[in-house]
CSV table of C-alpha atoms and ligand atoms in Angstrom, one decimal:
chain,number,residue,atom,x,y,z
A,172,MET,CA,118.0,169.0,-26.5
A,173,PRO,CA,118.9,172.4,-25.1
A,174,SER,CA,122.5,173.5,-25.7
A,175,THR,CA,124.9,173.4,-22.8
A,176,VAL,CA,127.3,175.9,-24.3
A,177,ILE,CA,127.1,179.4,-25.7
A,178,SER,CA,129.8,181.3,-27.7
A,179,LEU,CA,131.0,184.6,-26.2
A,180,ARG,CA,133.4,187.3,-27.5
A,181,ARG,CA,134.4,190.6,-25.9
A,182,CYS,CA,133.9,194.0,-27.5
A,183,LYS,CA,136.6,195.2,-29.9
A,184,HIS,CA,138.0,198.3,-28.2
A,185,LEU,CA,138.1,198.7,-24.4
A,186,PHE,CA,140.1,200.8,-22.0
A,187,ILE,CA,140.0,200.4,-18.2
A,188,GLU,CA,140.3,203.4,-16.0
A,189,PRO,CA,140.6,203.4,-12.2
A,190,ARG,CA,138.3,206.1,-10.8
A,191,ARG,CA,137.4,207.6,-7.5
A,192,VAL,CA,133.7,208.0,-7.1
A,193,ASP,CA,131.5,209.5,-4.3
A,194,ARG,CA,128.6,207.3,-3.3
A,195,PHE,CA,125.7,208.1,-1.1
A,196,SER,CA,125.8,206.1,2.2
A,197,LEU,CA,122.9,206.0,4.6
A,198,ASP,CA,125.3,204.6,7.3
A,199,ASP,CA,127.4,207.7,6.9
A,200,VAL,CA,124.4,209.9,7.4
A,201,LEU,CA,123.3,207.9,10.4
A,202,ALA,CA,126.8,208.4,11.8
A,203,GLY,CA,126.2,212.2,11.6
A,204,ARG,CA,128.5,212.7,8.5
A,205,ALA,CA,127.8,214.2,5.1
A,206,GLY,CA,126.6,210.9,3.5
A,207,LEU,CA,129.1,210.8,0.7
A,208,VAL,CA,131.7,208.1,0.9
A,209,SER,CA,134.6,208.1,-1.6
A,210,SER,CA,135.8,204.8,-3.0
A,211,SER,CA,137.7,203.6,-6.1
A,212,CYS,CA,136.3,201.5,-8.9
A,213,TRP,CA,137.1,200.3,-12.4
A,214,MET,CA,135.5,202.1,-15.3
A,215,ALA,CA,135.3,200.4,-18.6
A,216,LEU,CA,135.5,202.9,-21.5
A,217,ALA,CA,134.5,201.7,-24.9
A,218,PRO,CA,133.5,203.6,-28.1
A,219,HIS,CA,130.5,201.4,-28.7
A,220,LEU,CA,129.0,202.4,-25.4
A,221,PRO,CA,127.4,205.8,-24.9
A,222,GLU,CA,129.3,206.3,-21.6
A,223,GLY,CA,131.7,204.5,-19.3
A,224,VAL,CA,130.4,201.7,-17.2
A,225,GLU,CA,131.6,200.6,-13.8
A,226,VAL,CA,132.8,197.0,-13.7
A,227,SER,CA,133.6,194.8,-10.7
A,228,ALA,CA,137.2,193.5,-10.2
A,229,GLU,CA,135.9,190.0,-10.5
A,230,ALA,CA,134.2,190.6,-13.9
A,231,LEU,CA,137.3,192.4,-15.1
A,232,GLN,CA,139.3,189.3,-14.4
A,233,VAL,CA,136.8,187.2,-16.3
A,234,LEU,CA,136.8,189.6,-19.2
A,235,GLY,CA,140.5,189.1,-19.7
A,236,GLY,CA,139.8,185.5,-20.5
A,237,PHE,CA,137.8,186.4,-23.7
A,238,ASP,CA,139.2,187.4,-27.0
A,239,ALA,CA,137.9,190.3,-29.1
A,240,ASP,CA,138.1,188.4,-32.4
A,241,THR,CA,137.4,184.8,-31.6
A,242,TRP,CA,134.2,183.3,-30.2
A,243,THR,CA,134.9,181.2,-27.1
A,244,GLU,CA,132.5,178.3,-26.3
A,245,THR,CA,131.4,178.8,-22.7
A,246,ALA,CA,129.5,176.4,-20.5
A,247,LEU,CA,125.9,177.2,-19.4
A,248,PRO,CA,124.7,178.4,-17.0
A,249,LEU,CA,126.9,181.5,-17.1
A,250,SER,CA,128.6,182.7,-14.0
A,251,SER,CA,127.5,186.0,-12.4
A,252,PRO,CA,130.6,187.9,-13.6
A,253,GLN,CA,129.9,186.7,-17.2
A,254,LEU,CA,126.3,187.8,-16.8
A,255,GLU,CA,127.4,191.2,-15.5
A,256,LEU,CA,129.7,191.6,-18.6
A,257,LEU,CA,126.9,190.6,-21.0
A,258,GLY,CA,124.5,193.0,-19.3
A,259,LYS,CA,126.9,195.9,-19.5
A,260,GLY,CA,127.7,195.3,-23.2
A,261,LEU,CA,131.3,194.3,-22.7
A,262,LEU,CA,130.8,190.7,-23.7
A,263,PHE,CA,128.6,189.5,-26.4
A,264,SER,CA,127.0,186.2,-27.3
A,265,ASP,CA,126.9,185.0,-30.9
A,266,CYS,CA,123.1,185.2,-30.8
A,267,GLY,CA,123.0,188.7,-29.4
A,268,LYS,CA,121.0,191.4,-31.3
A,269,GLY,CA,121.0,194.5,-29.1
A,270,ASN,CA,122.2,198.0,-29.8
A,271,HIS,CA,125.6,197.5,-28.2
A,272,ILE,CA,126.6,194.5,-30.4
A,273,ARG,CA,125.4,196.4,-33.5
A,274,SER,CA,127.6,199.4,-32.7
A,275,ASP,CA,130.5,197.1,-31.8
A,276,GLU,CA,130.2,195.4,-35.1
A,277,ARG,CA,129.9,198.7,-36.9
A,278,ILE,CA,133.2,199.9,-35.3
A,279,ARG,CA,134.9,196.7,-36.4
A,280,GLU,CA,133.7,197.4,-40.0
A,281,LEU,CA,134.9,201.0,-39.8
A,282,GLY,CA,138.5,199.8,-39.2
A,283,TRP,CA,139.5,202.1,-36.3
A,284,TRP,CA,142.8,201.8,-34.4
A,285,GLY,CA,141.6,201.3,-30.8
A,286,PRO,CA,143.3,204.3,-29.0
A,287,ALA,CA,142.1,206.7,-31.8
A,288,ALA,CA,138.6,205.3,-31.5
A,289,MET,CA,138.6,206.0,-27.8
A,290,LEU,CA,140.2,209.4,-28.2
A,291,HIS,CA,137.6,210.4,-30.8
A,292,TRP,CA,134.7,209.1,-28.8
A,293,GLN,CA,135.7,210.7,-25.5
A,294,ALA,CA,136.8,214.1,-26.9
A,295,ARG,CA,133.3,214.9,-28.3
A,296,TRP,CA,131.4,217.7,-26.4
A,297,GLU,CA,127.8,218.0,-25.6
A,298,ASP,CA,126.1,221.3,-24.6
A,299,ARG,CA,129.4,223.0,-23.6
A,300,ASN,CA,129.8,226.7,-23.3
A,301,SER,CA,133.5,227.2,-23.6
A,302,VAL,CA,133.1,231.0,-23.1
A,303,ALA,CA,131.5,230.6,-19.6
A,304,ALA,CA,134.1,227.9,-18.8
A,305,ILE,CA,137.0,230.2,-19.6
A,306,ASP,CA,135.5,233.3,-18.0
A,307,SER,CA,134.8,231.3,-14.7
A,308,VAL,CA,138.5,230.6,-14.2
A,309,GLY,CA,139.8,234.0,-15.5
A,310,ILE,CA,141.9,232.7,-18.3
A,311,GLN,CA,140.4,234.7,-21.2
A,312,THR,CA,143.5,236.9,-21.5
A,313,ALA,CA,147.3,236.3,-21.6
A,314,ALA,CA,147.6,238.1,-18.3
A,315,GLY,CA,144.9,235.9,-16.8
A,316,LEU,CA,146.7,232.8,-18.1
A,317,ARG,CA,150.0,234.0,-16.7
A,318,GLN,CA,148.5,234.7,-13.3
A,319,ARG,CA,146.9,231.3,-13.1
A,320,PHE,CA,149.5,229.0,-14.6
A,321,GLY,CA,152.7,231.0,-14.1
A,322,ALA,CA,155.0,231.9,-17.1
A,323,PRO,CA,154.6,229.7,-20.2
A,324,PRO,CA,157.5,227.7,-21.5
A,325,PRO,CA,159.7,230.0,-23.8
A,326,ALA,CA,158.3,231.2,-27.1
A,327,THR,CA,160.9,229.1,-28.9
A,328,VAL,CA,164.0,227.1,-28.2
A,329,ALA,CA,167.6,228.1,-28.8
A,330,PRO,CA,170.0,225.2,-28.9
A,331,GLU,CA,173.5,226.0,-27.9
A,332,GLY,CA,175.9,227.0,-30.7
A,333,PRO,CA,176.4,229.8,-33.1
A,334,MET,CA,173.5,231.0,-35.2
A,335,ILE,CA,173.8,231.3,-38.9
A,336,MET,CA,171.9,234.5,-39.5
A,337,LEU,CA,169.7,234.5,-42.6
A,338,PRO,CA,169.4,237.5,-44.8
A,339,ARG,CA,166.1,239.4,-44.2
A,340,GLU,CA,164.7,239.8,-47.7
A,341,PRO,CA,162.8,242.9,-48.4
A,342,GLU,CA,159.0,242.5,-47.8
A,343,ASP,CA,157.0,241.9,-51.0
A,344,GLU,CA,153.3,241.8,-51.7
A,345,VAL,CA,153.1,238.1,-50.7
A,346,ASP,CA,154.5,238.9,-47.3
A,347,ARG,CA,152.2,241.8,-46.8
A,348,ARG,CA,149.2,239.7,-47.8
A,349,LEU,CA,150.2,236.9,-45.4
A,350,GLN,CA,150.6,239.3,-42.6
A,351,MET,CA,147.0,240.4,-43.1
A,352,ARG,CA,145.8,237.0,-41.8
A,353,CYS,CA,144.4,237.4,-38.3
A,354,THR,CA,141.8,235.2,-36.7
A,355,CYS,CA,138.6,237.2,-37.2
A,356,ARG,CA,136.2,237.6,-34.2
A,357,ASN,CA,134.3,240.6,-35.5
A,358,PHE,CA,132.0,240.2,-38.5
A,359,ASP,CA,129.9,242.8,-40.2
A,360,THR,CA,126.4,241.4,-40.3
A,361,SER,CA,125.1,244.4,-42.1
A,362,LYS,CA,127.0,243.6,-45.3
A,363,PRO,CA,126.1,240.3,-47.1
A,364,LEU,CA,128.7,238.4,-49.1
A,365,SER,CA,128.1,238.4,-52.8
A,366,MET,CA,127.5,235.1,-54.6
A,367,ALA,CA,130.6,235.8,-56.7
A,368,VAL,CA,132.9,236.2,-53.6
A,369,PHE,CA,131.3,233.2,-51.8
A,370,SER,CA,131.5,230.9,-54.8
A,371,ARG,CA,135.1,231.8,-55.7
A,372,LEU,CA,136.3,231.2,-52.1
A,373,MET,CA,134.4,227.8,-51.9
A,374,GLY,CA,135.8,226.8,-55.3
A,375,ARG,CA,139.4,227.7,-54.3
A,376,CYS,CA,139.3,225.9,-51.0
A,377,PHE,CA,136.9,223.0,-51.3
A,378,ALA,CA,136.2,222.2,-54.9
A,379,ALA,CA,137.8,219.3,-56.8
A,380,THR,CA,140.2,220.6,-59.4
A,381,GLY,CA,140.5,217.2,-61.1
A,382,SER,CA,139.8,213.6,-60.4
A,383,TYR,CA,141.2,210.1,-61.1
A,384,ARG,CA,138.6,207.5,-61.9
A,385,LEU,CA,139.8,204.0,-61.6
A,386,ASP,CA,136.3,202.6,-62.1
A,387,GLU,CA,132.8,203.9,-61.4
A,388,GLU,CA,133.2,203.1,-57.6
A,389,SER,CA,136.8,204.2,-57.2
A,390,ILE,CA,137.2,207.9,-57.6
A,391,PHE,CA,140.0,210.1,-56.2
A,392,LEU,CA,139.8,213.8,-56.1
A,393,LYS,CA,142.5,216.5,-56.5
A,394,ARG,CA,142.0,219.6,-54.5
A,395,ASN,CA,144.1,222.7,-53.7
A,396,ALA,CA,144.8,221.3,-50.2
A,397,PRO,CA,146.8,218.0,-49.8
A,398,SER,CA,145.1,215.0,-48.2
A,399,ALA,CA,146.6,211.9,-46.6
A,400,GLY,CA,146.4,209.0,-49.1
A,401,GLY,CA,144.7,211.3,-51.6
A,402,LEU,CA,141.5,210.2,-50.0
A,403,HIS,CA,139.9,213.7,-49.3
A,404,ALA,CA,137.7,212.1,-46.7
A,405,THR,CA,136.6,215.4,-45.2
A,406,GLU,CA,133.1,216.7,-46.1
A,407,SER,CA,132.1,220.3,-45.8
A,408,TYR,CA,128.7,221.3,-44.4
A,409,LEU,CA,127.9,225.0,-44.6
A,410,ILE,CA,125.9,227.1,-42.2
A,411,ILE,CA,125.0,229.9,-44.5
A,412,GLN,CA,123.9,233.0,-42.7
A,413,ASN,CA,124.5,236.0,-44.9
A,414,VAL,CA,125.1,235.3,-48.6
A,415,GLU,CA,123.2,237.0,-51.4
A,416,GLY,CA,120.8,234.7,-53.2
A,417,VAL,CA,121.1,231.8,-50.7
A,418,LEU,CA,118.5,231.2,-48.0
A,419,PRO,CA,120.1,230.9,-44.6
A,420,GLY,CA,120.3,227.3,-43.6
A,421,LEU,CA,122.5,224.2,-43.4
A,422,TYR,CA,123.9,222.9,-46.7
A,423,HIS,CA,126.3,220.2,-48.0
A,424,TYR,CA,128.9,221.3,-50.4
A,425,HIS,CA,129.6,219.0,-53.3
A,426,PRO,CA,133.3,219.3,-54.4
A,427,MET,CA,132.8,217.8,-57.8
A,428,GLU,CA,129.7,219.6,-58.8
A,429,HIS,CA,130.6,222.8,-57.0
A,430,ALA,CA,127.1,222.9,-55.7
A,431,LEU,CA,125.1,223.2,-52.5
A,432,THR,CA,122.4,220.8,-51.2
A,433,LEU,CA,120.0,222.1,-48.6
A,434,ILE,CA,119.6,219.8,-45.6
A,435,PRO,CA,115.9,220.6,-45.0
A,436,GLY,CA,114.7,221.7,-41.6
A,437,ALA,CA,118.1,221.0,-40.0
A,438,LEU,CA,118.8,224.5,-38.9
A,439,THR,CA,116.9,227.8,-38.7
A,440,PRO,CA,118.5,231.2,-38.0
A,441,GLU,CA,116.3,231.5,-34.9
A,442,SER,CA,117.3,228.2,-33.4
A,443,GLY,CA,120.6,229.5,-32.0
A,444,ALA,CA,122.3,226.3,-33.2
A,445,ALA,CA,125.2,228.2,-34.9
A,446,ALA,CA,126.3,229.6,-31.5
A,447,ARG,CA,125.8,226.2,-29.8
A,448,PHE,CA,127.8,224.5,-32.5
A,449,VAL,CA,130.8,226.7,-31.7
A,450,ALA,CA,130.3,226.2,-27.9
A,451,GLY,CA,128.9,229.6,-27.2
A,452,GLN,CA,131.6,231.6,-29.0
A,453,PHE,CA,129.4,234.5,-30.0
A,454,TRP,CA,132.3,236.2,-31.9
A,455,PHE,CA,132.3,233.4,-34.5
A,456,ALA,CA,128.5,232.6,-34.5
A,457,ASN,CA,127.5,235.5,-36.7
A,458,ALA,CA,130.1,234.8,-39.5
A,459,HIS,CA,128.5,235.0,-43.0
A,460,VAL,CA,129.4,231.4,-43.5
A,461,MET,CA,130.5,228.7,-41.1
A,462,ILE,CA,131.9,225.4,-42.4
A,463,VAL,CA,131.7,222.2,-40.4
A,464,LEU,CA,134.6,220.0,-41.4
A,465,ALA,CA,133.5,216.4,-40.9
A,466,PRO,CA,135.8,213.5,-42.0
A,467,ARG,CA,134.3,210.2,-43.1
A,468,PHE,CA,136.2,207.6,-41.2
A,469,ASP,CA,135.0,204.7,-43.4
A,470,ARG,CA,136.8,206.3,-46.4
A,471,LEU,CA,139.9,207.2,-44.4
A,472,HIS,CA,140.1,203.6,-43.0
A,473,TRP,CA,139.4,202.0,-46.3
A,474,LYS,CA,143.2,202.6,-46.9
A,475,TYR,CA,144.4,203.1,-43.3
A,476,ARG,CA,142.9,200.0,-41.7
A,477,GLY,CA,143.5,199.9,-37.9
A,478,HIS,CA,146.4,202.3,-38.6
A,479,ALA,CA,148.0,204.2,-35.8
A,480,LYS,CA,148.5,207.3,-37.9
A,481,ALA,CA,145.1,207.6,-39.6
A,482,TYR,CA,143.4,209.9,-37.0
A,483,ARG,CA,146.5,212.1,-36.9
A,484,ALA,CA,146.5,212.3,-40.7
A,485,VAL,CA,142.9,213.3,-41.0
A,486,THR,CA,143.3,215.9,-38.3
A,487,LEU,CA,146.1,217.4,-40.4
A,488,ASP,CA,143.8,217.2,-43.5
A,489,VAL,CA,141.3,219.4,-41.6
A,490,GLY,CA,144.1,221.7,-40.6
A,491,HIS,CA,145.2,222.1,-44.3
A,492,LEU,CA,141.7,222.8,-45.4
A,493,SER,CA,141.2,225.5,-42.8
A,494,GLN,CA,144.6,227.1,-43.4
A,495,LEU,CA,143.8,227.2,-47.1
A,496,LEU,CA,140.5,228.9,-46.3
A,497,LEU,CA,142.2,231.4,-44.0
A,498,GLY,CA,144.8,232.2,-46.6
A,499,CYS,CA,142.5,232.6,-49.5
A,500,ALA,CA,139.9,234.5,-47.4
A,501,THR,CA,142.6,237.0,-46.4
A,502,GLU,CA,143.8,237.4,-50.0
A,503,MET,CA,140.2,238.3,-50.9
A,504,GLY,CA,140.0,240.9,-48.1
A,505,LEU,CA,137.8,238.7,-45.9
A,506,GLY,CA,138.1,237.7,-42.2
A,507,ALA,CA,138.2,234.0,-41.3
A,508,PHE,CA,138.7,231.7,-38.4
A,509,VAL,CA,138.9,228.1,-37.3
A,510,THR,CA,138.0,226.5,-34.0
A,511,ALA,CA,138.1,223.0,-32.5
A,512,ALA,CA,135.9,224.1,-29.5
A,513,ILE,CA,132.7,222.7,-30.9
A,514,ASN,CA,129.7,220.7,-29.6
A,515,GLU,CA,130.2,217.7,-31.8
A,516,LYS,CA,127.3,215.7,-30.5
A,517,GLU,CA,124.6,218.3,-31.4
A,518,ILE,CA,126.2,218.7,-34.9
A,519,GLU,CA,126.2,214.9,-35.4
A,520,GLN,CA,122.5,214.7,-34.3
A,521,THR,CA,121.6,217.6,-36.6
A,522,LEU,CA,123.3,216.0,-39.6
A,523,GLY,CA,122.2,212.5,-38.7
A,524,PHE,CA,125.8,211.1,-38.5
A,525,ASP,CA,126.8,207.8,-37.0
A,526,PRO,CA,129.7,209.4,-34.9
A,527,MET,CA,132.2,206.6,-35.5
A,528,ALA,CA,131.6,206.8,-39.2
A,529,GLN,CA,131.5,210.6,-39.6
A,530,SER,CA,132.0,213.4,-37.1
A,531,PRO,CA,133.1,217.0,-37.1
A,532,LEU,CA,136.7,217.8,-36.0
A,533,ALA,CA,136.6,221.6,-36.5
A,534,ILE,CA,134.5,224.5,-37.7
A,535,CYS,CA,135.9,227.3,-39.8
A,536,GLY,CA,134.1,230.4,-41.1
A,537,PHE,CA,134.5,233.6,-43.1
A,538,GLY,CA,132.8,236.9,-43.9
A,539,TRP,CA,133.3,240.6,-44.1
A,540,ARG,CA,135.2,242.1,-41.2
A,541,ALA,CA,133.4,244.6,-39.0
A,542,GLU,CA,134.7,248.1,-38.8
A,543,VAL,CA,135.0,248.1,-35.0
A,544,MET,CA,136.8,245.5,-33.0
A,545,GLU,CA,134.5,244.5,-30.2
A,546,THR,CA,136.1,241.1,-29.4
A,547,THR,CA,139.9,241.1,-29.1
A,548,GLU,CA,141.9,239.9,-32.1
A,549,PHE,CA,145.6,239.2,-32.0
A,550,ASP,CA,147.1,241.9,-34.2
A,551,PRO,CA,150.1,243.2,-32.3
A,552,ALA,CA,151.6,244.8,-35.4
A,553,GLN,CA,148.2,246.5,-36.2
A,554,ALA,CA,148.5,244.9,-39.7
A,555,VAL,CA,144.8,244.4,-40.0
A,556,TRP,CA,143.1,246.9,-37.8
A,557,GLU,CA,145.2,249.8,-39.0
A,558,SER,CA,143.8,249.2,-42.5
A,559,VAL,CA,140.2,248.5,-41.4
A,560,GLY,CA,139.9,251.6,-39.1
B,636,FMN,C1,143.2,224.5,-34.2
B,636,FMN,C2,142.8,225.9,-33.7
B,636,FMN,C3,141.8,226.1,-32.8
B,636,FMN,C4,141.4,227.4,-32.4
B,636,FMN,N1,140.3,227.5,-31.6
B,636,FMN,C5,139.9,228.8,-31.3
B,636,FMN,C6,138.8,229.0,-30.4
B,636,FMN,O1,138.2,228.0,-30.0
B,636,FMN,N2,138.4,230.2,-30.2
B,636,FMN,C7,139.0,231.3,-30.7
B,636,FMN,O2,138.6,232.4,-30.4
B,636,FMN,N3,140.1,231.2,-31.5
B,636,FMN,C8,140.6,229.9,-31.8
B,636,FMN,N4,141.7,229.7,-32.6
B,636,FMN,C9,142.4,230.9,-33.0
B,636,FMN,C10,143.7,231.2,-32.2
B,636,FMN,O3,143.3,231.7,-30.9
B,636,FMN,C11,144.5,232.1,-32.9
B,636,FMN,O4,145.1,231.5,-34.1
B,636,FMN,C12,145.7,232.6,-32.1
B,636,FMN,O5,145.2,233.4,-31.0
B,636,FMN,C13,146.7,233.4,-32.9
B,636,FMN,O6,146.0,234.5,-33.5
B,636,FMN,P1,146.0,234.7,-35.1
B,636,FMN,O7,145.3,233.5,-35.7
B,636,FMN,O8,145.3,235.9,-35.3
B,636,FMN,O9,147.4,234.7,-35.5
B,636,FMN,C14,142.1,228.5,-33.0
B,636,FMN,C15,143.1,228.3,-33.9
B,636,FMN,C16,143.5,227.0,-34.2
B,636,FMN,C17,144.6,226.9,-35.2
């Protein structure tokens, strides 16, 4: 006898946004107007769906009656709002097998906290050129920003009350070294990095300096940068462009072996992928080495399950790794940078990532500084460029 009920459950993470959309209207054209009519609608945004989907107010009401974690027996035949929700991948039946239910199940396994899952999913770029975007609104300089947005909030705050002045200690070698750090936007492509310099810098910033092995499957690394929960969930993928003895290409760096593995065919120098990865920022794209910092969220969430601070913590991890690189590169006389303006989606496709399991948060890079500054660097005290020129 055919069943008279079906079990339904809604997707795990879902955010609803009211949006104004312009729709084509033949009636409007026939009335002699432009043909675009503006109206408001509900958009369902969920990290298991490639993009937002419009959902009717009636279906939204029905969706509220289903739980994300328990299956609800529902009488057949389904109502039209229920069918709409099933068709749009917001509601699932226990016999569903499509892509949407598989990615919803994967996100459940990966232990995301909902708002972080949404933030991560929505903030990823595809095919962006941040240089063109900034140029088009004239905000590439401080003066341009000032003109467009008015004065910024003050450079720091000064609470009322007397200040306890601290002694200014005489500058020492450490101070002078630190002051030589300046985001490098000018690389010397004519001078390759030696293997010794490259290997030393990679070792200092990304290699494991020790490990704790609880059992064969439970290994925790020690590195020169700190990491939330000691998890070191961030992997490094190197775009090597100008290092002696290493063919240009895309490599994974193994922190325990201190070794590179070529990712075959993923990237050729002619493909222009390096520039696309950094959203068209040509001043970074010719660095001797670029490093894609890509956390593994399954490892992060192994400890921090559904945790509100997990995404923040791994973002800080990436910041620590990049700051360590900037500091060590400076100490070795190299230029270095970090950027979050990256086209995550192309990087994920190139590396074959499932974006909710692993995804890049930043790219940093390093190499020899050029002798001439063609792209502006922020060096008001001339600490770097005085010594280069
Ligand atoms: C998280 C982060 C993202 C950044 N993104 C960019 C970027 O997209 N493009 C760029 O040219 N510089 C980028 N920078 C570099 C800053 O512009 C730079 O740190 C700032 O202008 C101060 O200059 P300094 O690093 O030389 O002190 C970034 C820096 C940080 C920390």
